[in-house]
Amino acid sequence: MVQDSKRSRPNILVTGTPGTGKTTTSTALAESTQLRHINIGELVREKNLHDGWDDELECHVINEDLVCDELEDIMEQGGNIVDYHGCDFFPERWFDRVVVLQTENSVLYDRLTKRGYTGAKLTNNIECEIFQVLLEEAKESYPEDIVLALKSDTIEDITRNIATLTDWVRNWQPRS
Ligand code: ADP
Ligand code: MN
């Protein structure tokens, strides 16, 4: 791994199946650490970093190259929390920690139906969680020792995860 020693604050990737609590966790963590929260979905919409709409999956077809170009400078500075339900297309050197949130199936099912997900979109996401797709993707894309799987079933889990990650950020030191 190429360690970028230029950044004085760490970059964290928060990933996981939709509904596992990435945005909730990232928002709270940004507040407690003063790191910058980057919600990739929002960025893609705001800056049109996509190649149109996927009717079947009901989401934008993200243009991964445009997203990476857009973020390169800011990631080099450090101090970012990146929030996205995918992780294999970001440069490995960007991140000091990759957090994979995981939620029990029945809990996730309720969250996604509340969000209005039905049919294939609902089933795909539940299967994504059952087969631990994001954890596997993270382990394949980043050094195993920076990947951290965290349970996100309850509010107590969020509180504990924020405390753990805030401690980690406070203790983080750039490698020389
Ligand atoms: P994501 O960004 O991963 O799609 P969100 O942060 O938007 O997920 O969370 C989806 C919904 O589930 C929100 O209504 C949020 O309040 C709720 N939620 C997320 N994580 C938890 C948790 N650990 N405990 C209770 N509710 C949660
Ligand atoms: Mn989100």
XYZ file of N, CA, C and O and ligand atoms in Angstrom:
732
model
N 0.847 -1.201 0.000
C 0.000 0.000 0.000
C 0.878 1.245 0.000
O 1.856 1.325 0.724
N 0.495 2.212 -0.786
C 1.201 3.486 -0.791
C 0.563 4.394 0.248
O -0.592 4.779 0.134
N 1.296 4.696 1.295
C 0.750 5.541 2.358
C 0.999 6.999 2.014
O 2.126 7.406 1.755
N -0.073 7.776 1.991
C 0.064 9.190 1.703
C 0.366 9.935 2.995
O -0.498 10.145 3.824
N 1.609 10.309 3.180
C 2.009 10.922 4.446
C 1.719 12.418 4.471
O 1.946 13.081 5.465
N 1.196 12.949 3.378
C 0.941 14.390 3.327
C -0.256 14.809 4.171
O -0.321 15.921 4.653
N -1.223 13.905 4.364
C -2.410 14.342 5.092
C -2.170 14.336 6.598
O -1.518 13.445 7.130
N -2.721 15.351 7.234
C -2.526 15.462 8.684
C -3.729 14.913 9.434
O -3.675 14.710 10.642
N -4.845 14.695 8.728
C -6.005 14.058 9.339
C -6.411 12.879 8.458
O -6.220 12.903 7.241
N -7.005 11.851 9.054
C -7.289 10.634 8.292
C -8.508 10.757 7.372
O -9.385 11.594 7.588
N -8.545 9.891 6.385
C -9.727 9.714 5.546
C -10.377 8.383 5.922
O -9.700 7.356 6.016
N -11.687 8.435 6.119
C -12.441 7.233 6.482
C -13.500 6.957 5.421
O -14.185 7.881 4.979
N -13.620 5.701 5.035
C -14.718 5.301 4.158
C -15.761 4.577 5.001
O -15.428 3.651 5.736
N -16.989 5.042 4.921
C -18.092 4.349 5.600
C -18.950 3.705 4.515
O -19.573 4.394 3.704
N -18.943 2.365 4.500
C -19.676 1.666 3.455
C -20.627 0.635 4.077
O -20.689 0.482 5.295
N -21.403 -0.018 3.243
C -22.407 -0.965 3.711
C -23.625 -0.913 2.795
O -23.793 0.034 2.022
N -24.458 -1.922 2.913
C -25.702 -1.994 2.148
C -26.564 -0.762 2.449
O -26.537 -0.271 3.580
N -27.315 -0.242 1.454
C -28.247 0.850 1.746
C -29.123 0.515 2.958
O -29.602 -0.620 3.084
N -29.288 1.484 3.848
C -30.126 1.299 5.028
C -29.373 0.860 6.276
O -29.958 0.798 7.361
N -28.094 0.562 6.160
C -27.345 0.097 7.333
C -26.932 1.250 8.264
O -26.441 0.998 9.367
N -27.123 2.484 7.810
C -26.854 3.621 8.696
C -25.611 4.422 8.349
O -25.089 5.146 9.201
N -25.175 4.351 7.105
C -23.958 5.072 6.694
C -24.100 6.581 6.885
O -23.211 7.230 7.444
N -25.205 7.144 6.412
C -25.357 8.599 6.460
C -25.574 9.078 7.896
O -24.998 10.088 8.313
N -26.365 8.329 8.660
C -26.585 8.672 10.072
C -25.252 8.647 10.822
O -24.913 9.584 11.558
N -24.498 7.573 10.635
C -23.211 7.409 11.317
C -22.206 8.477 10.865
O -21.533 9.099 11.691
N -22.120 8.693 9.559
C -21.149 9.662 9.021
C -21.457 11.075 9.503
O -20.542 11.844 9.816
N -22.730 11.420 9.553
C -23.131 12.761 9.995
C -22.719 12.981 11.457
O -22.122 14.008 11.792
N -23.006 11.993 12.304
C -22.659 12.111 13.719
C -21.146 12.121 13.911
O -20.608 12.883 14.730
N -20.452 11.291 13.144
C -18.994 11.231 13.266
C -18.345 12.544 12.804
O -17.375 13.012 13.412
N -18.900 13.134 11.763
C -18.383 14.425 11.280
C -18.545 15.491 12.353
O -17.671 16.335 12.551
N -19.667 15.428 13.070
C -19.910 16.387 14.136
C -18.904 16.222 15.273
O -18.368 17.193 15.787
N -18.645 14.971 15.655
C -17.788 14.755 16.819
C -16.303 14.877 16.494
O -15.496 15.026 17.403
N -15.940 14.823 15.234
C -14.513 14.875 14.882
C -14.124 16.107 14.072
O -12.940 16.371 13.870
N -15.136 16.827 13.578
C -14.904 17.952 12.666
C -14.294 17.516 11.329
O -13.697 18.321 10.620
N -14.432 16.234 11.005
C -14.044 15.809 9.664
C -15.170 16.185 8.703
O -16.287 16.457 9.120
N -14.870 16.190 7.404
C -15.843 16.576 6.380
C -16.607 15.348 5.884
O -15.986 14.373 5.470
N -17.928 15.414 5.929
C -18.764 14.307 5.457
C -19.045 14.470 3.959
O -19.596 15.474 3.534
N -18.645 13.493 3.186
C -18.929 13.518 1.739
C -19.884 12.378 1.412
O -19.509 11.209 1.438
N -21.135 12.725 1.124
C -22.146 11.752 0.727
C -22.069 11.607 -0.796
O -22.449 12.514 -1.539
N -21.547 10.478 -1.242
C -21.270 10.303 -2.678
C -22.559 10.384 -3.516
O -22.579 10.993 -4.578
N -23.641 9.807 -3.002
C -24.915 9.867 -3.729
C -25.346 11.306 -4.006
O -25.750 11.646 -5.120
N -25.231 12.147 -2.975
C -25.597 13.561 -3.131
C -24.655 14.277 -4.083
O -25.074 15.073 -4.923
N -23.376 13.998 -3.940
C -22.367 14.623 -4.806
C -22.632 14.287 -6.277
O -22.556 15.155 -7.157
N -22.977 13.024 -6.523
C -23.255 12.561 -7.888
C -24.442 13.329 -8.477
O -24.402 13.768 -9.626
N -25.483 13.511 -7.664
C -26.668 14.246 -8.139
C -26.354 15.715 -8.363
O -26.672 16.281 -9.414
N -25.705 16.339 -7.375
C -25.424 17.775 -7.447
C -24.534 18.135 -8.618
O -24.726 19.133 -9.282
N -23.510 17.307 -8.857
C -22.512 17.643 -9.877
C -22.680 16.830 -11.146
O -21.814 16.861 -12.030
N -23.782 16.113 -11.228
C -24.064 15.307 -12.419
C -22.951 14.345 -12.795
O -22.588 14.223 -13.960
N -22.426 13.629 -11.800
C -21.319 12.710 -12.066
C -21.869 11.321 -12.397
O -21.454 10.322 -11.842
N -22.869 11.305 -13.295
C -23.496 10.025 -13.638
C -23.755 9.930 -15.146
O -23.652 10.916 -15.874
N -24.085 8.724 -15.570
C -24.384 8.481 -16.985
C -25.865 8.147 -17.147
O -26.227 7.196 -17.826
N -26.715 8.903 -16.476
C -28.151 8.695 -16.628
C -28.759 7.846 -15.527
O -28.122 7.565 -14.514
N -30.002 7.444 -15.746
C -30.811 6.779 -14.734
C -30.987 5.315 -15.096
O -31.272 4.985 -16.245
N -30.812 4.431 -14.115
C -31.051 3.005 -14.324
C -32.486 2.692 -13.897
O -32.804 2.738 -12.715
N -33.347 2.401 -14.886
C -34.770 2.178 -14.601
C -34.993 0.958 -13.727
O -35.870 0.952 -12.867
N -34.201 -0.065 -13.965
C -34.406 -1.316 -13.234
C -34.002 -1.180 -11.764
O -34.728 -1.565 -10.862
N -32.815 -0.628 -11.548
C -32.328 -0.491 -10.173
C -32.810 0.799 -9.512
O -32.603 1.007 -8.321
N -33.455 1.661 -10.309
C -33.980 2.934 -9.806
C -32.913 3.749 -9.086
O -33.078 4.127 -7.929
N -31.818 3.950 -9.791
C -30.768 4.820 -9.244
C -29.931 5.359 -10.395
O -30.014 4.859 -11.508
N -29.160 6.401 -10.108
C -28.263 6.934 -11.129
C -27.152 5.929 -11.425
O -26.698 5.213 -10.537
N -26.717 5.887 -12.678
C -25.553 5.087 -13.036
C -24.338 5.963 -12.772
O -24.026 6.866 -13.533
N -23.708 5.734 -11.655
C -22.592 6.571 -11.222
C -21.421 6.450 -12.192
O -21.124 5.359 -12.669
N -20.806 7.594 -12.506
C -19.599 7.569 -13.334
C -18.399 7.613 -12.380
O -18.029 8.660 -11.856
N -17.807 6.448 -12.163
C -16.787 6.298 -11.130
C -15.551 7.154 -11.401
O -14.955 7.705 -10.471
N -15.186 7.294 -12.677
C -14.011 8.114 -13.007
C -14.251 9.577 -12.665
O -13.381 10.247 -12.109
N -15.440 10.071 -12.999
C -15.765 11.472 -12.695
C -15.761 11.708 -11.182
O -15.271 12.736 -10.710
N -16.297 10.762 -10.424
C -16.330 10.894 -8.960
C -14.910 10.944 -8.402
O -14.570 11.805 -7.591
N -14.055 10.052 -8.868
C -12.675 10.021 -8.371
C -11.906 11.290 -8.754
O -11.166 11.837 -7.930
N -12.124 11.773 -9.974
C -11.467 13.024 -10.383
C -11.916 14.187 -9.505
O -11.118 15.009 -9.070
N -13.217 14.225 -9.257
C -13.804 15.302 -8.457
C -13.198 15.341 -7.048
O -13.004 16.404 -6.470
N -12.886 14.171 -6.496
C -12.476 14.094 -5.087
C -10.966 14.053 -4.866
O -10.509 14.184 -3.728
N -10.189 13.890 -5.907
C -8.754 13.642 -5.739
C -8.073 14.670 -4.824
O -7.404 14.300 -3.853
N -8.260 15.956 -5.096
C -7.557 16.992 -4.326
C -7.973 17.004 -2.862
O -7.135 17.104 -1.958
N -9.275 16.901 -2.671
C -9.813 16.949 -1.308
C -9.374 15.724 -0.492
O -9.090 15.815 0.705
N -9.265 14.578 -1.150
C -8.836 13.371 -0.448
C -7.349 13.456 -0.108
O -6.910 12.962 0.929
N -6.600 14.113 -0.972
C -5.172 14.284 -0.706
C -4.950 15.145 0.543
O -4.035 14.898 1.319
N -5.833 16.133 0.746
C -5.736 16.988 1.938
C -6.007 16.198 3.220
O -5.520 16.541 4.285
N -6.850 15.183 3.129
C -7.226 14.384 4.307
C -8.400 14.982 5.053
O -8.919 16.040 4.698
N -8.826 14.278 6.110
C -9.898 14.784 6.952
C -11.298 14.578 6.382
O -12.195 15.385 6.635
N -11.510 13.472 5.650
C -12.808 13.233 5.015
C -13.452 11.932 5.478
O -12.767 10.940 5.722
N -14.779 11.978 5.558
C -15.573 10.772 5.760
C -16.381 10.569 4.489
O -17.258 11.376 4.158
N -16.065 9.507 3.758
C -16.761 9.221 2.497
C -17.844 8.181 2.764
O -17.579 7.140 3.359
N -19.054 8.470 2.327
C -20.255 7.681 2.626
C -20.821 7.142 1.308
O -21.334 7.909 0.500
N -20.650 5.817 1.088
C -21.182 5.232 -0.163
C -21.358 3.718 -0.046
O -20.595 3.041 0.630
N -22.363 3.199 -0.769
C -22.673 1.759 -0.733
C -21.858 0.967 -1.752
O -22.345 -0.007 -2.335
N -20.627 1.397 -1.954
C -19.704 0.676 -2.824
C -18.327 1.141 -2.432
O -18.194 2.199 -1.817
N -17.302 0.343 -2.741
C -15.979 0.778 -2.287
C -14.848 0.331 -3.187
O -13.706 0.680 -2.958
N -15.146 -0.415 -4.261
C -14.044 -1.010 -5.029
C -13.447 -0.086 -6.080
O -12.422 -0.412 -6.663
N -14.034 1.078 -6.311
C -13.514 1.934 -7.383
C -12.712 3.128 -6.870
O -12.117 3.860 -7.647
N -12.683 3.332 -5.545
C -11.867 4.418 -5.002
C -10.417 3.945 -4.940
O -10.159 2.771 -4.686
N -9.455 4.873 -5.133
C -8.058 4.470 -4.981
C -7.787 3.973 -3.560
O -8.207 4.608 -2.597
N -7.088 2.877 -3.467
C -6.771 2.266 -2.173
C -6.044 3.236 -1.244
O -6.279 3.270 -0.043
N -5.163 4.053 -1.831
C -4.323 4.966 -1.034
C -5.124 6.071 -0.349
O -4.608 6.745 0.538
N -6.370 6.275 -0.737
C -7.160 7.354 -0.146
C -7.490 7.131 1.325
O -7.641 8.076 2.090
N -7.662 5.877 1.749
C -8.284 5.627 3.047
C -7.353 5.039 4.100
O -6.535 4.170 3.816
N -7.535 5.541 5.321
C -6.810 5.032 6.485
C -7.654 4.031 7.260
O -7.128 3.256 8.055
N -8.978 4.061 7.036
C -9.902 3.178 7.717
C -11.102 2.948 6.812
O -11.602 3.905 6.220
N -11.525 1.703 6.697
C -12.722 1.378 5.919
C -13.712 0.694 6.854
O -13.452 -0.400 7.361
N -14.814 1.371 7.126
C -15.826 0.865 8.053
C -16.969 0.255 7.241
O -17.508 0.900 6.345
N -17.295 -1.001 7.555
C -18.417 -1.672 6.888
C -19.529 -1.850 7.922
O -19.371 -2.596 8.890
N -20.642 -1.159 7.724
C -21.767 -1.285 8.655
C -22.606 -2.489 8.262
O -22.815 -2.761 7.074
N -23.093 -3.210 9.283
C -23.879 -4.414 9.026
C -25.136 -4.411 9.888
O -25.091 -4.035 11.060
N -26.232 -4.834 9.285
C -27.526 -4.814 9.977
C -28.220 -6.151 9.805
O -28.205 -6.744 8.722
N -28.843 -6.586 10.876
C -29.604 -7.830 10.882
C -30.732 -7.734 9.839
O -31.362 -6.690 9.686
N -30.992 -8.865 9.144
C -31.914 -8.840 8.000
C -33.301 -8.269 8.261
O -33.800 -7.454 7.490
N -33.930 -8.715 9.339
C -35.307 -8.278 9.591
C -35.338 -6.776 9.901
O -36.261 -6.065 9.504
N -34.291 -6.296 10.584
C -34.189 -4.867 10.899
C -33.997 -4.069 9.612
O -34.648 -3.046 9.368
N -33.115 -4.575 8.754
C -32.845 -3.886 7.488
C -34.090 -3.881 6.600
O -34.413 -2.874 5.965
N -34.780 -5.000 6.586
C -36.012 -5.125 5.788
C -37.007 -4.023 6.166
O -37.559 -3.339 5.301
N -37.194 -3.833 7.466
C -38.123 -2.796 7.941
C -37.654 -1.405 7.543
O -38.450 -0.565 7.125
N -36.362 -1.143 7.675
C -35.844 0.185 7.317
C -36.055 0.470 5.829
O -36.433 1.572 5.445
N -35.797 -0.548 4.997
C -35.890 -0.323 3.556
C -37.346 -0.207 3.084
O -37.641 0.585 2.187
N -38.249 -0.976 3.683
C -39.659 -0.829 3.297
C -40.174 0.542 3.746
O -40.931 1.188 3.034
N -39.731 0.993 4.914
C -40.096 2.334 5.380
C -39.628 3.398 4.397
O -40.254 4.428 4.216
N -38.494 3.137 3.777
C -37.925 4.063 2.810
C -38.630 3.944 1.453
O -38.307 4.662 0.516
N -39.562 2.988 1.351
C -40.345 2.857 0.117
C -39.768 1.867 -0.883
O -40.227 1.779 -2.016
N -38.755 1.108 -0.468
C -38.187 0.120 -1.385
C -39.136 -1.069 -1.510
O -39.655 -1.571 -0.509
N -39.351 -1.529 -2.742
C -40.171 -2.716 -2.989
C -39.514 -3.540 -4.090
O -38.530 -3.112 -4.699
N -40.080 -4.710 -4.356
C -39.674 -5.532 -5.505
C -38.193 -5.829 -5.553
O -37.569 -6.105 -4.526
N -37.638 -5.742 -6.766
C -36.247 -6.131 -6.986
C -35.288 -5.268 -6.170
O -34.280 -5.760 -5.660
N -35.615 -3.996 -6.024
C -34.715 -3.106 -5.300
C -34.598 -3.543 -3.831
O -33.504 -3.565 -3.265
N -35.724 -3.916 -3.255
C -35.731 -4.399 -1.876
C -34.981 -5.734 -1.756
O -34.085 -5.900 -0.929
N -35.345 -6.684 -2.625
C -34.724 -8.020 -2.587
C -33.218 -7.939 -2.817
O -32.443 -8.589 -2.115
N -32.797 -7.144 -3.803
C -31.360 -7.035 -4.099
C -30.581 -6.546 -2.885
O -29.494 -7.045 -2.595
N -31.139 -5.561 -2.203
C -30.416 -5.006 -1.061
C -30.387 -5.971 0.120
O -29.370 -6.072 0.811
N -31.477 -6.695 0.340
C -31.486 -7.681 1.425
C -30.469 -8.797 1.121
O -29.696 -9.206 1.989
N -30.436 -9.229 -0.128
C -29.456 -10.265 -0.514
C -28.032 -9.762 -0.382
O -27.128 -10.476 0.036
N -27.845 -8.509 -0.749
C -26.526 -7.866 -0.636
C -26.034 -7.955 0.804
O -24.863 -8.248 1.061
N -26.948 -7.768 1.751
C -26.590 -7.821 3.169
C -26.373 -9.274 3.624
O -25.409 -9.570 4.326
N -27.259 -10.181 3.212
C -27.128 -11.589 3.606
C -25.774 -12.147 3.157
O -25.093 -12.840 3.905
N -25.383 -11.833 1.942
C -24.138 -12.391 1.400
C -22.912 -11.538 1.729
O -21.827 -11.787 1.220
N -23.100 -10.537 2.573
C -21.978 -9.696 3.028
C -21.153 -9.159 1.860
O -19.913 -9.151 1.890
N -21.865 -8.708 0.838
C -21.205 -8.251 -0.387
C -20.229 -7.105 -0.116
O -19.098 -7.106 -0.604
N -20.651 -6.151 0.701
C -19.790 -4.989 0.934
C -18.561 -5.332 1.773
O -17.484 -4.786 1.552
N -18.726 -6.268 2.730
C -17.570 -6.684 3.529
C -16.545 -7.391 2.639
O -15.346 -7.113 2.713
N -17.029 -8.256 1.759
C -16.131 -8.955 0.830
C -15.441 -7.958 -0.097
O -14.234 -8.034 -0.329
N -16.229 -7.009 -0.616
C -15.681 -5.993 -1.522
C -14.600 -5.176 -0.809
O -13.541 -4.898 -1.379
N -14.860 -4.816 0.439
C -13.893 -4.021 1.200
C -12.608 -4.811 1.439
O -11.506 -4.300 1.289
N -12.763 -6.111 1.789
C -11.581 -6.938 2.051
C -10.759 -7.168 0.799
O -9.544 -7.332 0.860
N -11.448 -7.212 -0.345
C -10.717 -7.406 -1.602
C -10.026 -6.141 -2.061
O -9.058 -6.179 -2.818
N -10.551 -4.978 -1.640
C -10.073 -3.712 -2.191
C -9.083 -2.982 -1.284
O -8.392 -2.074 -1.742
N -9.039 -3.355 0.005
C -8.193 -2.633 0.963
C -7.435 -3.621 1.840
O -7.870 -4.771 1.986
N -6.319 -3.159 2.440
C -5.590 -4.048 3.355
C -6.521 -4.482 4.483
O -7.262 -3.652 5.018
N -6.456 -5.757 4.828
C -7.389 -6.330 5.804
C -7.337 -5.588 7.150
O -8.348 -5.454 7.825
N -6.157 -5.097 7.523
C -6.026 -4.475 8.851
C -6.635 -3.079 8.936
O -6.694 -2.499 10.023
N -7.106 -2.513 7.830
C -7.811 -1.221 7.953
C -9.328 -1.388 7.812
O -10.085 -0.451 8.013
N -9.774 -2.607 7.482
C -11.215 -2.858 7.315
C -11.832 -3.250 8.653
O -11.339 -4.144 9.339
N -12.899 -2.559 9.013
C -13.550 -2.782 10.303
C -15.050 -2.958 10.093
O -15.721 -2.046 9.619
N -15.580 -4.142 10.437
C -17.024 -4.381 10.330
C -17.685 -3.996 11.646
O -17.226 -4.404 12.711
N -18.735 -3.190 11.594
C -19.431 -2.747 12.803
C -20.927 -3.013 12.685
O -21.536 -2.731 11.654
N -21.498 -3.556 13.750
C -22.929 -3.845 13.796
C -23.710 -2.527 13.927
O -23.337 -1.649 14.697
N -24.793 -2.424 13.150
C -25.607 -1.200 13.189
C -27.099 -1.546 13.208
O -27.840 -1.228 12.282
N -27.517 -2.209 14.303
C -28.922 -2.611 14.438
C -29.736 -1.597 15.245
O -30.920 -1.398 14.978
N -29.084 -1.006 16.242
C -29.818 -0.163 17.198
C -29.132 1.197 17.367
O -27.995 1.397 16.934
N -29.854 2.094 18.035
C -29.293 3.408 18.356
C -28.052 3.259 19.241
O -27.081 3.996 19.089
N -28.110 2.268 20.155
C -26.950 2.017 21.028
C -25.725 1.639 20.190
O -24.608 2.048 20.499
N -25.952 0.870 19.138
C -24.836 0.514 18.242
C -24.230 1.774 17.626
O -23.006 1.921 17.549
N -25.090 2.683 17.193
C -24.585 3.923 16.590
C -23.750 4.697 17.596
O -22.633 5.132 17.297
N -24.277 4.841 18.805
C -23.558 5.582 19.853
C -22.187 4.965 20.107
O -21.175 5.676 20.175
N -22.165 3.609 20.215
C -20.899 2.936 20.472
C -19.944 3.076 19.279
O -18.750 3.338 19.451
N -20.473 2.941 18.080
C -19.623 3.059 16.881
C -19.013 4.453 16.776
O -17.838 4.601 16.432
N -19.800 5.472 17.074
C -19.297 6.849 17.017
C -18.180 7.044 18.043
O -17.153 7.650 17.746
N -18.389 6.503 19.242
C -17.370 6.633 20.291
C -16.077 5.942 19.855
O -14.983 6.519 19.955
N -16.201 4.710 19.339
C -15.025 3.952 18.880
C -14.282 4.705 17.775
O -13.061 4.855 17.819
N -15.029 5.187 16.811
C -14.395 5.832 15.651
C -13.828 7.205 16.015
O -12.781 7.604 15.500
N -14.507 7.914 16.912
C -14.004 9.223 17.348
C -12.665 9.051 18.065
O -11.715 9.802 17.810
N -12.576 8.035 18.924
C -11.310 7.712 19.590
C -10.224 7.416 18.577
O -9.091 7.873 18.689
N -10.587 6.614 17.604
C -9.614 6.239 16.590
C -9.094 7.482 15.848
O -7.889 7.625 15.624
N -9.998 8.391 15.503
C -9.592 9.618 14.782
C -8.657 10.448 15.655
O -7.622 10.936 15.194
N -9.012 10.578 16.937
C -8.189 11.390 17.852
C -6.780 10.830 17.980
O -5.814 11.572 18.121
N -6.667 9.512 17.944
C -5.358 8.874 18.133
C -4.585 8.672 16.845
O -3.454 8.209 16.866
N -5.205 8.976 15.737
C -4.560 8.727 14.453
C -3.364 9.658 14.241
O -3.417 10.840 14.551
N -2.290 9.065 13.756
C -1.121 9.886 13.446
C -0.616 9.537 12.072
O -0.597 8.358 11.698
N -0.223 10.564 11.311
C 0.305 10.288 9.976
C 1.576 9.454 10.088
O 2.373 9.673 10.992
N 1.695 8.513 9.193
C 2.921 7.707 9.173
C 4.014 8.502 8.492
O 3.791 9.148 7.484
N 5.215 8.476 9.050
C 6.292 9.229 8.401
C 7.174 8.297 7.584
O 7.050 7.094 7.676
P -27.722 4.547 4.692
O -27.087 5.893 4.557
O -26.734 3.451 4.954
O -28.637 4.190 3.557
P -29.253 5.817 6.804
O -28.226 6.407 7.708
O -29.934 6.736 5.848
O -28.637 4.563 6.009
O -30.318 5.081 7.724
C -31.524 4.554 7.197
C -32.623 4.621 8.248
O -32.345 3.713 9.288
C -32.746 5.992 8.905
O -34.102 6.234 9.169
C -31.957 5.843 10.191
O -32.445 6.664 11.195
C -32.177 4.377 10.533
N -31.000 3.781 11.178
C -29.787 3.624 10.621
N -28.941 2.989 11.452
C -29.641 2.741 12.574
C -29.323 2.102 13.827
N -28.090 1.585 14.076
N -30.292 2.025 14.758
C -31.514 2.524 14.533
N -31.884 3.135 13.372
C -30.965 3.249 12.407
Mn -27.159 7.271 2.856
